[in-house]
Amino acid sequence: MPLWAGLAEKYDLTFFAPNAARQALGMGLSASSMAEYADGDLQEEAANEAARLSANVVNALPQLQEQFAAVYGADGAPELTTDLHAWLPGFVHHYLKESVAMLKALERLYTAKDVAACLVHEDVTYSMRGLVGFAKTRDVPTIHLPHAACHLLPGVRDIHREARADVVLASGDYMADFYSEAGVPREQIKTVGVPAWDCFYNETQPARKEARGVLHIAEEQVVICYASTWPQTTSLRSRFEREMDEGLSAVLKLAREWQAVVIVKGHPNEDPRTADFYSKALETANLPGLVMREHTPYALAASDVLIAQAPSNLCIEAAIVGLPSCYIQTEGFDYATALPYRSTADGLPRAASLARASGGVSSAWGEFVVTYNDAHPHGGATERAVNEIVGIAQ
């Protein structure tokens, strides 16, 4: 949000997400939403066009099924071979309808306003790539300011390695190398830090005593913060729920051994209904704890160690505020640095113990953060990002 304020001093802001526009207006900023251009007539046009395009996909299903079967072979999941017809038409229609409506709204926006630049927080989803692609057809500068680093192992092919925007505003050395290896010319990568993490460097961060008081946790108790995850397309290489169940079981077992309180920190993209699942898991294990989707600073400040399900960027946020971490490994992903500690679910006790023992002792945590957030240890990424964006937009 501080980024919005900095940009609003020079530009009118139009947001893709209506909620973001409402938040910006609540901050007193001049802001609008793309949704304002999507009236009933536009939606009807989009629905009709999406239906026509979806019909083309349905007509091509036999050929598509042959191509999928050739790629995946006899070992391919039925959903990707013989059962393609059961889900692909509906899937395609859903996304085509949204995509066509977005492109039509963009046409109206670009007709009504002189657009200086297109800024996206990720360059992966169809919507953000649609914004970038549309801007490029109008010769409008496109800027990718990643909200987080992607911890793909070297040699693993993944959609995150396919950058589209003209310029990447990298968080630190790791991210600059990541996008350079993905084919982005070095001169198109500017290192600024992570504006969203500037909040961890200000004086409003809660102290341990305050956080535990708010969360009703006694000072003498050991606290594990467990960062959950969410199934996304890139997790198709993993074992989905089985892998996550094994991780949670390992954390609960460790908590019993340590006689610890467990704070389950839900992922922002998780289904809100999973909060009940985690609550019941704590109850069944007869462990004290709580489930939180927000208020990350309090969860981190109250904890003795963070355990993440897969290499979460929350490990970096934890290190910024002095909390050591480890994570449970998943196929195809790992931090490129020695820290945080890591292991399979079976090896979690040792990794968590090493992490906990390193808290407040090892200076390597600070060096770890700098690799992923060039603005460490003082913050200031927001100002650096605003200056770069303004320079590009001019």
mmCIF file of C-alpha atoms in Angstrom:
data_model
loop_
_atom_site.group_PDB
_atom_site.id
_atom_site.type_symbol
_atom_site.label_atom_id
_atom_site.label_comp_id
_atom_site.label_asym_id
_atom_site.label_seq_id
_atom_site.Cartn_x
_atom_site.Cartn_y
_atom_site.Cartn_z
ATOM 1 C CA MET A 1 0.000 0.000 0.000
ATOM 2 C CA PRO A 2 2.848 2.480 0.589
ATOM 3 C CA LEU A 3 3.789 1.742 -3.020
ATOM 4 C CA TRP A 4 0.353 2.923 -4.117
ATOM 5 C CA ALA A 5 0.755 6.175 -2.191
ATOM 6 C CA GLY A 6 4.122 6.849 -3.785
ATOM 7 C CA LEU A 7 2.816 6.222 -7.292
ATOM 8 C CA ALA A 8 -0.407 8.166 -6.687
ATOM 9 C CA GLU A 9 1.649 11.321 -6.199
ATOM 10 C CA LYS A 10 2.406 11.262 -9.937
ATOM 11 C CA TYR A 11 -0.283 9.103 -11.562
ATOM 12 C CA ASP A 12 -3.945 8.155 -11.454
ATOM 13 C CA LEU A 13 -4.119 4.507 -10.482
ATOM 14 C CA THR A 14 -6.395 1.946 -12.122
ATOM 15 C CA PHE A 15 -6.478 -1.445 -10.401
ATOM 16 C CA PHE A 16 -7.270 -4.827 -11.880
ATOM 17 C CA ALA A 17 -8.771 -5.988 -8.560
ATOM 18 C CA PRO A 18 -11.851 -4.047 -7.367
ATOM 19 C CA ASN A 19 -10.929 -4.678 -3.720
ATOM 20 C CA ALA A 20 -7.556 -3.002 -4.237
ATOM 21 C CA ALA A 21 -9.250 0.032 -5.771
ATOM 22 C CA ARG A 22 -11.582 0.281 -2.778
ATOM 23 C CA GLN A 23 -8.634 0.074 -0.382
ATOM 24 C CA ALA A 24 -6.791 2.789 -2.290
ATOM 25 C CA LEU A 25 -9.859 5.049 -2.198
ATOM 26 C CA GLY A 26 -10.084 4.413 1.528
ATOM 27 C CA MET A 27 -6.522 5.695 1.807
ATOM 28 C CA GLY A 28 -7.610 8.919 0.111
ATOM 29 C CA LEU A 29 -5.839 8.107 -3.162
ATOM 30 C CA SER A 30 -7.128 8.842 -6.656
ATOM 31 C CA ALA A 31 -8.004 5.352 -7.887
ATOM 32 C CA SER A 32 -10.381 3.441 -10.122
ATOM 33 C CA SER A 33 -11.027 -0.179 -11.049
ATOM 34 C CA MET A 34 -11.090 -1.942 -14.404
ATOM 35 C CA ALA A 35 -14.472 -3.289 -13.337
ATOM 36 C CA GLU A 36 -15.901 0.179 -13.960
ATOM 37 C CA TYR A 37 -15.484 -0.461 -17.694
ATOM 38 C CA ALA A 38 -17.202 -3.870 -17.622
ATOM 39 C CA ASP A 39 -20.900 -2.975 -17.863
ATOM 40 C CA GLY A 40 -23.763 -5.328 -18.766
ATOM 41 C CA ASP A 41 -23.339 -4.936 -22.518
ATOM 42 C CA LEU A 42 -19.656 -5.799 -22.301
ATOM 43 C CA GLN A 43 -20.366 -8.859 -20.170
ATOM 44 C CA GLU A 44 -22.958 -10.090 -22.672
ATOM 45 C CA GLU A 45 -20.531 -9.639 -25.571
ATOM 46 C CA ALA A 46 -17.858 -11.515 -23.636
ATOM 47 C CA ALA A 47 -20.199 -14.396 -22.818
ATOM 48 C CA ASN A 48 -21.221 -14.812 -26.462
ATOM 49 C CA GLU A 49 -17.658 -14.654 -27.750
ATOM 50 C CA ALA A 50 -16.444 -17.105 -25.099
ATOM 51 C CA ALA A 51 -19.198 -19.551 -26.107
ATOM 52 C CA ARG A 52 -18.104 -19.387 -29.752
ATOM 53 C CA LEU A 53 -14.454 -19.926 -28.855
ATOM 54 C CA SER A 54 -15.309 -22.783 -26.470
ATOM 55 C CA ALA A 55 -17.236 -24.503 -29.270
ATOM 56 C CA ASN A 56 -14.020 -24.585 -31.295
ATOM 57 C CA VAL A 57 -12.306 -26.393 -28.412
ATOM 58 C CA VAL A 58 -15.153 -28.905 -28.120
ATOM 59 C CA ASN A 59 -14.959 -29.635 -31.841
ATOM 60 C CA ALA A 60 -11.218 -30.221 -31.542
ATOM 61 C CA LEU A 61 -11.452 -32.549 -28.515
ATOM 62 C CA PRO A 62 -10.659 -35.781 -30.437
ATOM 63 C CA GLN A 63 -7.427 -34.288 -31.796
ATOM 64 C CA LEU A 64 -6.545 -32.757 -28.429
ATOM 65 C CA GLN A 65 -7.085 -36.070 -26.677
ATOM 66 C CA GLU A 66 -4.740 -37.780 -29.124
ATOM 67 C CA GLN A 67 -2.075 -35.143 -28.523
ATOM 68 C CA PHE A 68 -2.388 -35.390 -24.738
ATOM 69 C CA ALA A 69 -2.196 -39.186 -24.881
ATOM 70 C CA ALA A 70 0.928 -38.970 -27.055
ATOM 71 C CA VAL A 71 2.617 -36.690 -24.517
ATOM 72 C CA TYR A 72 1.628 -38.521 -21.324
ATOM 73 C CA GLY A 73 1.434 -42.081 -22.629
ATOM 74 C CA ALA A 74 -0.003 -45.055 -20.772
ATOM 75 C CA ASP A 75 1.114 -43.689 -17.401
ATOM 76 C CA GLY A 76 -0.786 -40.435 -17.807
ATOM 77 C CA ALA A 77 -3.673 -39.622 -15.492
ATOM 78 C CA PRO A 78 -7.090 -40.331 -17.077
ATOM 79 C CA GLU A 79 -7.987 -36.652 -16.661
ATOM 80 C CA LEU A 80 -5.193 -35.818 -19.117
ATOM 81 C CA THR A 81 -5.875 -38.618 -21.587
ATOM 82 C CA THR A 82 -9.158 -40.523 -21.942
ATOM 83 C CA ASP A 83 -11.315 -38.252 -19.735
ATOM 84 C CA LEU A 84 -10.338 -34.920 -21.247
ATOM 85 C CA HIS A 85 -13.883 -34.362 -22.495
ATOM 86 C CA ALA A 86 -15.262 -34.521 -18.946
ATOM 87 C CA TRP A 87 -13.689 -31.289 -17.747
ATOM 88 C CA LEU A 88 -11.770 -29.376 -20.427
ATOM 89 C CA PRO A 89 -14.773 -27.693 -22.159
ATOM 90 C CA GLY A 90 -16.082 -26.218 -18.896
ATOM 91 C CA PHE A 91 -12.579 -25.230 -17.790
ATOM 92 C CA VAL A 92 -11.887 -23.476 -21.088
ATOM 93 C CA HIS A 93 -15.240 -21.680 -21.146
ATOM 94 C CA HIS A 94 -14.769 -20.390 -17.586
ATOM 95 C CA TYR A 95 -11.396 -18.830 -18.317
ATOM 96 C CA LEU A 96 -12.275 -17.645 -21.806
ATOM 97 C CA LYS A 97 -15.282 -15.746 -20.481
ATOM 98 C CA GLU A 98 -13.118 -13.950 -17.910
ATOM 99 C CA SER A 99 -10.301 -13.336 -20.389
ATOM 100 C CA VAL A 100 -12.523 -11.923 -23.127
ATOM 101 C CA ALA A 101 -14.281 -9.626 -20.631
ATOM 102 C CA MET A 102 -10.892 -8.438 -19.351
ATOM 103 C CA LEU A 103 -9.580 -7.682 -22.836
ATOM 104 C CA LYS A 104 -12.729 -5.766 -23.771
ATOM 105 C CA ALA A 105 -12.502 -3.747 -20.550
ATOM 106 C CA LEU A 106 -8.852 -3.010 -21.327
ATOM 107 C CA GLU A 107 -9.820 -1.699 -24.752
ATOM 108 C CA ARG A 108 -12.197 0.757 -23.107
ATOM 109 C CA LEU A 109 -9.626 1.741 -20.479
ATOM 110 C CA TYR A 110 -6.897 2.434 -23.026
ATOM 111 C CA THR A 111 -9.343 4.478 -25.111
ATOM 112 C CA ALA A 112 -10.385 6.569 -22.112
ATOM 113 C CA LYS A 113 -6.959 7.153 -20.530
ATOM 114 C CA ASP A 114 -3.359 7.809 -21.482
ATOM 115 C CA VAL A 115 -1.734 4.789 -19.825
ATOM 116 C CA ALA A 116 1.852 5.444 -18.723
ATOM 117 C CA ALA A 117 2.793 1.907 -17.617
ATOM 118 C CA CYS A 118 1.442 -1.513 -16.701
ATOM 119 C CA LEU A 119 2.614 -2.871 -13.340
ATOM 120 C CA VAL A 120 1.965 -6.486 -12.295
ATOM 121 C CA HIS A 121 2.850 -8.329 -9.079
ATOM 122 C CA GLU A 122 3.250 -11.664 -10.890
ATOM 123 C CA ASP A 123 3.799 -12.694 -14.505
ATOM 124 C CA VAL A 124 2.286 -16.172 -14.412
ATOM 125 C CA THR A 125 -1.523 -16.215 -14.297
ATOM 126 C CA TYR A 126 -3.644 -15.697 -17.394
ATOM 127 C CA SER A 127 -4.987 -12.383 -16.060
ATOM 128 C CA MET A 128 -1.615 -10.766 -15.329
ATOM 129 C CA ARG A 129 -0.153 -12.073 -18.579
ATOM 130 C CA GLY A 130 -3.207 -10.703 -20.336
ATOM 131 C CA LEU A 131 -2.514 -7.245 -18.895
ATOM 132 C CA VAL A 132 1.134 -7.443 -19.931
ATOM 133 C CA GLY A 133 0.352 -8.733 -23.413
ATOM 134 C CA PHE A 134 -2.292 -6.088 -24.034
ATOM 135 C CA ALA A 135 0.024 -3.281 -22.884
ATOM 136 C CA LYS A 136 2.771 -4.523 -25.182
ATOM 137 C CA THR A 137 0.450 -4.244 -28.200
ATOM 138 C CA ARG A 138 0.063 -0.545 -27.310
ATOM 139 C CA ASP A 139 3.809 0.015 -26.721
ATOM 140 C CA VAL A 140 3.135 0.725 -23.037
ATOM 141 C CA PRO A 141 6.058 -0.180 -20.712
ATOM 142 C CA THR A 142 5.373 -3.333 -18.686
ATOM 143 C CA ILE A 143 6.902 -3.842 -15.252
ATOM 144 C CA HIS A 144 6.943 -6.970 -13.110
ATOM 145 C CA LEU A 145 7.436 -6.314 -9.393
ATOM 146 C CA PRO A 146 7.311 -9.877 -7.984
ATOM 147 C CA HIS A 147 5.496 -10.271 -4.682
ATOM 148 C CA ALA A 148 7.829 -13.142 -3.750
ATOM 149 C CA ALA A 149 10.756 -15.233 -4.953
ATOM 150 C CA CYS A 150 10.213 -18.595 -6.656
ATOM 151 C CA HIS A 151 12.419 -21.336 -5.213
ATOM 152 C CA LEU A 152 12.598 -23.683 -8.197
ATOM 153 C CA LEU A 153 15.616 -25.931 -8.324
ATOM 154 C CA PRO A 154 18.057 -25.430 -11.223
ATOM 155 C CA GLY A 155 17.022 -27.299 -14.337
ATOM 156 C CA VAL A 156 13.342 -27.612 -13.374
ATOM 157 C CA ARG A 157 11.072 -26.250 -16.081
ATOM 158 C CA ASP A 158 8.141 -24.264 -14.789
ATOM 159 C CA ILE A 159 5.839 -21.452 -15.863
ATOM 160 C CA HIS A 160 7.598 -19.118 -13.407
ATOM 161 C CA ARG A 161 10.663 -19.191 -15.646
ATOM 162 C CA GLU A 162 8.722 -17.670 -18.549
ATOM 163 C CA ALA A 163 8.892 -13.901 -18.075
ATOM 164 C CA ARG A 164 6.824 -11.599 -20.291
ATOM 165 C CA ALA A 165 7.195 -8.081 -18.854
ATOM 166 C CA ASP A 166 9.779 -5.620 -20.197
ATOM 167 C CA VAL A 167 11.399 -4.957 -16.818
ATOM 168 C CA VAL A 168 11.708 -7.017 -13.636
ATOM 169 C CA LEU A 169 12.152 -5.210 -10.319
ATOM 170 C CA ALA A 170 14.042 -7.889 -8.419
ATOM 171 C CA SER A 171 14.073 -8.330 -4.669
ATOM 172 C CA GLY A 172 17.757 -9.217 -4.423
ATOM 173 C CA ASP A 173 20.660 -11.138 -5.917
ATOM 174 C CA TYR A 174 18.810 -14.451 -5.960
ATOM 175 C CA MET A 175 15.845 -13.105 -7.895
ATOM 176 C CA ALA A 176 18.030 -11.166 -10.317
ATOM 177 C CA ASP A 177 19.932 -14.370 -11.107
ATOM 178 C CA PHE A 178 16.683 -16.339 -11.383
ATOM 179 C CA TYR A 179 15.199 -14.081 -14.035
ATOM 180 C CA SER A 180 18.503 -13.647 -15.828
ATOM 181 C CA GLU A 181 18.748 -17.426 -16.150
ATOM 182 C CA ALA A 182 15.142 -17.407 -17.393
ATOM 183 C CA GLY A 183 16.201 -15.226 -20.322
ATOM 184 C CA VAL A 184 15.551 -11.679 -19.101
ATOM 185 C CA PRO A 185 18.485 -9.450 -20.162
ATOM 186 C CA ARG A 186 20.439 -8.157 -17.166
ATOM 187 C CA GLU A 187 19.911 -4.553 -18.216
ATOM 188 C CA GLN A 188 16.147 -5.133 -17.866
ATOM 189 C CA ILE A 189 16.465 -6.291 -14.248
ATOM 190 C CA LYS A 190 16.582 -3.618 -11.541
ATOM 191 C CA THR A 191 17.157 -4.628 -7.913
ATOM 192 C CA VAL A 192 14.976 -2.759 -5.412
ATOM 193 C CA GLY A 193 13.996 -5.133 -2.574
ATOM 194 C CA VAL A 194 10.443 -6.068 -1.621
ATOM 195 C CA PRO A 195 8.133 -3.122 -0.850
ATOM 196 C CA ALA A 196 5.660 -5.413 0.896
ATOM 197 C CA TRP A 197 8.359 -6.282 3.441
ATOM 198 C CA ASP A 198 9.132 -2.686 4.410
ATOM 199 C CA CYS A 199 6.503 -3.027 7.127
ATOM 200 C CA PHE A 200 8.752 -5.480 8.996
ATOM 201 C CA TYR A 201 11.353 -2.770 9.489
ATOM 202 C CA ASN A 202 9.187 -0.134 11.158
ATOM 203 C CA GLU A 203 8.589 0.525 14.829
ATOM 204 C CA THR A 204 5.047 -0.885 14.799
ATOM 205 C CA GLN A 205 6.285 -4.491 14.855
ATOM 206 C CA PRO A 206 5.038 -6.186 18.029
ATOM 207 C CA ALA A 207 7.525 -7.412 20.610
ATOM 208 C CA ARG A 208 7.414 -11.015 21.816
ATOM 209 C CA LYS A 209 5.742 -10.113 25.119
ATOM 210 C CA GLU A 210 3.063 -8.041 23.403
ATOM 211 C CA ALA A 211 2.365 -10.706 20.776
ATOM 212 C CA ARG A 212 2.036 -13.460 23.348
ATOM 213 C CA GLY A 213 -0.219 -11.292 25.465
ATOM 214 C CA VAL A 214 -2.535 -10.621 22.528
ATOM 215 C CA LEU A 215 -2.587 -14.325 21.577
ATOM 216 C CA HIS A 216 -2.935 -15.488 25.206
ATOM 217 C CA ILE A 217 0.260 -17.546 25.192
ATOM 218 C CA ALA A 218 2.335 -17.813 28.367
ATOM 219 C CA GLU A 219 5.903 -16.495 28.226
ATOM 220 C CA GLU A 220 7.446 -19.805 29.323
ATOM 221 C CA GLN A 221 5.766 -21.897 26.608
ATOM 222 C CA VAL A 222 7.581 -23.110 23.503
ATOM 223 C CA VAL A 223 5.760 -21.979 20.363
ATOM 224 C CA ILE A 224 5.973 -23.484 16.871
ATOM 225 C CA CYS A 225 4.559 -21.455 13.996
ATOM 226 C CA TYR A 226 3.520 -23.829 11.206
ATOM 227 C CA ALA A 227 3.175 -22.140 7.801
ATOM 228 C CA SER A 228 0.799 -24.185 5.683
ATOM 229 C CA THR A 229 0.610 -24.079 1.901
ATOM 230 C CA TRP A 230 -1.950 -24.477 -0.868
ATOM 231 C CA PRO A 231 -2.295 -26.782 -3.889
ATOM 232 C CA GLN A 232 -1.418 -24.855 -7.023
ATOM 233 C CA THR A 233 -0.610 -25.827 -10.591
ATOM 234 C CA THR A 234 3.116 -25.996 -9.930
ATOM 235 C CA SER A 235 2.530 -28.589 -7.198
ATOM 236 C CA LEU A 236 1.454 -31.168 -9.795
ATOM 237 C CA ARG A 237 4.908 -32.691 -9.281
ATOM 238 C CA SER A 238 4.171 -33.358 -5.600
ATOM 239 C CA ARG A 239 1.737 -35.701 -3.872
ATOM 240 C CA PHE A 240 -0.841 -33.038 -2.960
ATOM 241 C CA GLU A 241 -2.844 -33.777 0.200
ATOM 242 C CA ARG A 242 -0.722 -36.782 1.195
ATOM 243 C CA GLU A 243 2.397 -34.648 1.284
ATOM 244 C CA MET A 244 0.686 -31.907 3.276
ATOM 245 C CA ASP A 245 -0.880 -34.400 5.688
ATOM 246 C CA GLU A 246 2.554 -35.931 6.335
ATOM 247 C CA GLY A 247 3.995 -32.484 7.030
ATOM 248 C CA LEU A 248 1.254 -31.518 9.431
ATOM 249 C CA SER A 249 1.512 -34.876 11.229
ATOM 250 C CA ALA A 250 5.273 -34.374 11.643
ATOM 251 C CA VAL A 251 4.741 -30.902 13.105
ATOM 252 C CA LEU A 252 2.098 -32.129 15.560
ATOM 253 C CA LYS A 253 4.325 -35.021 16.632
ATOM 254 C CA LEU A 254 7.216 -32.624 17.228
ATOM 255 C CA ALA A 255 4.932 -30.292 19.195
ATOM 256 C CA ARG A 256 4.015 -33.145 21.520
ATOM 257 C CA GLU A 257 7.709 -33.933 22.055
ATOM 258 C CA TRP A 258 8.489 -30.289 22.782
ATOM 259 C CA GLN A 259 5.238 -29.747 24.714
ATOM 260 C CA ALA A 260 4.750 -26.764 22.436
ATOM 261 C CA VAL A 261 1.899 -24.503 21.425
ATOM 262 C CA VAL A 262 1.217 -24.577 17.673
ATOM 263 C CA ILE A 263 0.241 -21.493 15.686
ATOM 264 C CA VAL A 264 -1.034 -22.605 12.287
ATOM 265 C CA LYS A 265 -0.438 -19.695 9.898
ATOM 266 C CA GLY A 266 -2.705 -20.272 6.911
ATOM 267 C CA HIS A 267 -1.610 -19.378 3.388
ATOM 268 C CA PRO A 268 -3.511 -16.363 1.950
ATOM 269 C CA ASN A 269 -4.638 -18.461 -1.026
ATOM 270 C CA GLU A 270 -5.851 -21.407 1.007
ATOM 271 C CA ASP A 271 -9.535 -22.211 1.129
ATOM 272 C CA PRO A 272 -10.833 -20.470 4.305
ATOM 273 C CA ARG A 273 -12.579 -23.717 5.210
ATOM 274 C CA THR A 274 -9.203 -25.315 5.947
ATOM 275 C CA ALA A 275 -9.159 -23.352 9.215
ATOM 276 C CA ASP A 276 -11.677 -25.844 10.596
ATOM 277 C CA PHE A 277 -9.492 -28.728 9.412
ATOM 278 C CA TYR A 278 -6.462 -27.380 11.267
ATOM 279 C CA SER A 279 -8.475 -26.623 14.389
ATOM 280 C CA LYS A 280 -9.792 -30.190 14.471
ATOM 281 C CA ALA A 281 -6.276 -31.549 13.881
ATOM 282 C CA LEU A 282 -5.014 -29.641 16.939
ATOM 283 C CA GLU A 283 -7.974 -30.827 18.981
ATOM 284 C CA THR A 284 -7.498 -34.464 17.925
ATOM 285 C CA ALA A 285 -3.793 -34.277 18.793
ATOM 286 C CA ASN A 286 -4.737 -32.744 22.170
ATOM 287 C CA LEU A 287 -2.384 -29.835 21.540
ATOM 288 C CA PRO A 288 -2.821 -26.186 22.541
ATOM 289 C CA GLY A 289 -2.783 -23.808 19.617
ATOM 290 C CA LEU A 290 -4.627 -21.488 17.286
ATOM 291 C CA VAL A 291 -5.207 -20.971 13.566
ATOM 292 C CA MET A 292 -4.517 -17.593 11.917
ATOM 293 C CA ARG A 293 -4.926 -16.396 8.338
ATOM 294 C CA GLU A 294 -3.820 -12.816 9.000
ATOM 295 C CA HIS A 295 -1.789 -10.854 11.568
ATOM 296 C CA THR A 296 1.505 -12.394 10.452
ATOM 297 C CA PRO A 297 3.653 -10.045 12.614
ATOM 298 C CA TYR A 298 1.965 -11.337 15.771
ATOM 299 C CA ALA A 299 2.330 -14.983 14.749
ATOM 300 C CA LEU A 300 6.042 -14.524 14.077
ATOM 301 C CA ALA A 301 6.762 -12.406 17.150
ATOM 302 C CA ALA A 302 5.129 -14.956 19.457
ATOM 303 C CA SER A 303 7.034 -17.972 18.083
ATOM 304 C CA ASP A 304 10.319 -19.714 18.830
ATOM 305 C CA VAL A 305 10.696 -21.325 15.429
ATOM 306 C CA LEU A 306 8.887 -21.299 12.092
ATOM 307 C CA ILE A 307 8.258 -24.566 10.236
ATOM 308 C CA ALA A 308 7.002 -24.124 6.691
ATOM 309 C CA GLN A 309 5.331 -26.663 4.441
ATOM 310 C CA ALA A 310 7.690 -26.315 1.439
ATOM 311 C CA PRO A 311 10.137 -23.407 0.948
ATOM 312 C CA SER A 312 7.856 -20.521 1.863
ATOM 313 C CA ASN A 313 8.807 -16.860 1.495
ATOM 314 C CA LEU A 314 7.520 -16.542 5.043
ATOM 315 C CA CYS A 315 10.935 -17.913 6.035
ATOM 316 C CA ILE A 316 12.455 -14.648 4.806
ATOM 317 C CA GLU A 317 9.882 -12.535 6.640
ATOM 318 C CA ALA A 318 10.592 -14.530 9.790
ATOM 319 C CA ALA A 319 14.341 -13.992 9.474
ATOM 320 C CA ILE A 320 13.805 -10.241 9.036
ATOM 321 C CA VAL A 321 12.214 -10.075 12.496
ATOM 322 C CA GLY A 322 14.717 -12.474 14.055
ATOM 323 C CA LEU A 323 12.804 -15.756 13.961
ATOM 324 C CA PRO A 324 14.728 -18.802 12.657
ATOM 325 C CA SER A 325 13.012 -21.275 10.366
ATOM 326 C CA CYS A 326 13.107 -24.611 8.597
ATOM 327 C CA TYR A 327 10.876 -26.184 5.990
ATOM 328 C CA ILE A 328 9.630 -29.549 4.779
ATOM 329 C CA GLN A 329 10.974 -30.259 1.313
ATOM 330 C CA THR A 330 8.821 -30.857 -1.749
ATOM 331 C CA GLU A 331 9.830 -32.095 -5.179
ATOM 332 C CA GLY A 332 11.353 -29.496 -7.462
ATOM 333 C CA PHE A 333 11.727 -26.678 -4.925
ATOM 334 C CA ASP A 334 14.392 -25.565 -2.443
ATOM 335 C CA TYR A 335 16.070 -22.381 -1.272
ATOM 336 C CA ALA A 336 19.276 -21.725 -3.206
ATOM 337 C CA THR A 337 21.014 -20.804 0.067
ATOM 338 C CA ALA A 338 22.140 -23.000 2.990
ATOM 339 C CA LEU A 339 19.522 -21.402 5.215
ATOM 340 C CA PRO A 340 16.756 -22.039 6.123
ATOM 341 C CA TYR A 341 17.217 -25.550 7.498
ATOM 342 C CA ARG A 342 15.301 -28.209 5.566
ATOM 343 C CA SER A 343 14.393 -31.885 5.597
ATOM 344 C CA THR A 344 11.751 -34.403 4.668
ATOM 345 C CA ALA A 345 8.874 -34.854 7.107
ATOM 346 C CA ASP A 346 10.760 -37.758 8.716
ATOM 347 C CA GLY A 347 13.810 -35.621 9.388
ATOM 348 C CA LEU A 348 11.906 -32.627 10.751
ATOM 349 C CA PRO A 349 12.922 -32.969 14.451
ATOM 350 C CA ARG A 350 16.606 -32.431 13.658
ATOM 351 C CA ALA A 351 16.015 -29.580 11.202
ATOM 352 C CA ALA A 352 13.659 -27.794 13.595
ATOM 353 C CA SER A 353 16.070 -28.247 16.509
ATOM 354 C CA LEU A 354 18.960 -26.794 14.501
ATOM 355 C CA ALA A 355 16.810 -23.845 13.455
ATOM 356 C CA ARG A 356 15.595 -23.186 16.985
ATOM 357 C CA ALA A 357 19.162 -23.314 18.346
ATOM 358 C CA SER A 358 20.353 -20.795 15.738
ATOM 359 C CA GLY A 359 17.874 -18.114 16.795
ATOM 360 C CA GLY A 360 19.575 -14.924 17.940
ATOM 361 C CA VAL A 361 22.980 -16.568 17.524
ATOM 362 C CA SER A 362 23.919 -17.005 13.879
ATOM 363 C CA SER A 363 24.703 -13.875 11.851
ATOM 364 C CA ALA A 364 24.116 -15.998 8.747
ATOM 365 C CA TRP A 365 20.378 -15.249 8.993
ATOM 366 C CA GLY A 366 21.031 -11.603 8.155
ATOM 367 C CA GLU A 367 23.190 -12.594 5.202
ATOM 368 C CA PHE A 368 20.435 -14.956 4.082
ATOM 369 C CA VAL A 369 17.852 -12.169 4.056
ATOM 370 C CA VAL A 370 20.046 -9.812 2.023
ATOM 371 C CA THR A 371 20.236 -12.409 -0.756
ATOM 372 C CA TYR A 372 16.454 -12.274 -1.104
ATOM 373 C CA ASN A 373 15.753 -8.694 -0.022
ATOM 374 C CA ASP A 374 18.370 -6.185 -1.056
ATOM 375 C CA ALA A 375 16.773 -3.521 1.153
ATOM 376 C CA HIS A 376 17.745 -5.398 4.342
ATOM 377 C CA PRO A 377 18.465 -4.403 7.113
ATOM 378 C CA HIS A 378 16.882 -0.955 6.878
ATOM 379 C CA GLY A 379 13.943 -1.339 4.477
ATOM 380 C CA GLY A 380 13.281 1.400 1.973
ATOM 381 C CA ALA A 381 12.337 -0.869 -0.919
ATOM 382 C CA THR A 382 9.150 1.108 -1.560
ATOM 383 C CA GLU A 383 10.961 4.336 -2.363
ATOM 384 C CA ARG A 384 13.437 2.518 -4.576
ATOM 385 C CA ALA A 385 10.635 0.749 -6.457
ATOM 386 C CA VAL A 386 8.653 3.971 -6.956
ATOM 387 C CA ASN A 387 11.700 5.734 -8.364
ATOM 388 C CA GLU A 388 12.366 2.905 -10.821
ATOM 389 C CA ILE A 389 8.696 2.725 -11.944
ATOM 390 C CA VAL A 390 8.499 6.471 -12.471
ATOM 391 C CA GLY A 391 11.716 6.408 -14.483
ATOM 392 C CA ILE A 392 10.429 3.581 -16.687
ATOM 393 C CA ALA A 393 7.009 5.161 -17.166
ATOM 394 C CA GLN A 394 8.549 8.433 -18.347
#
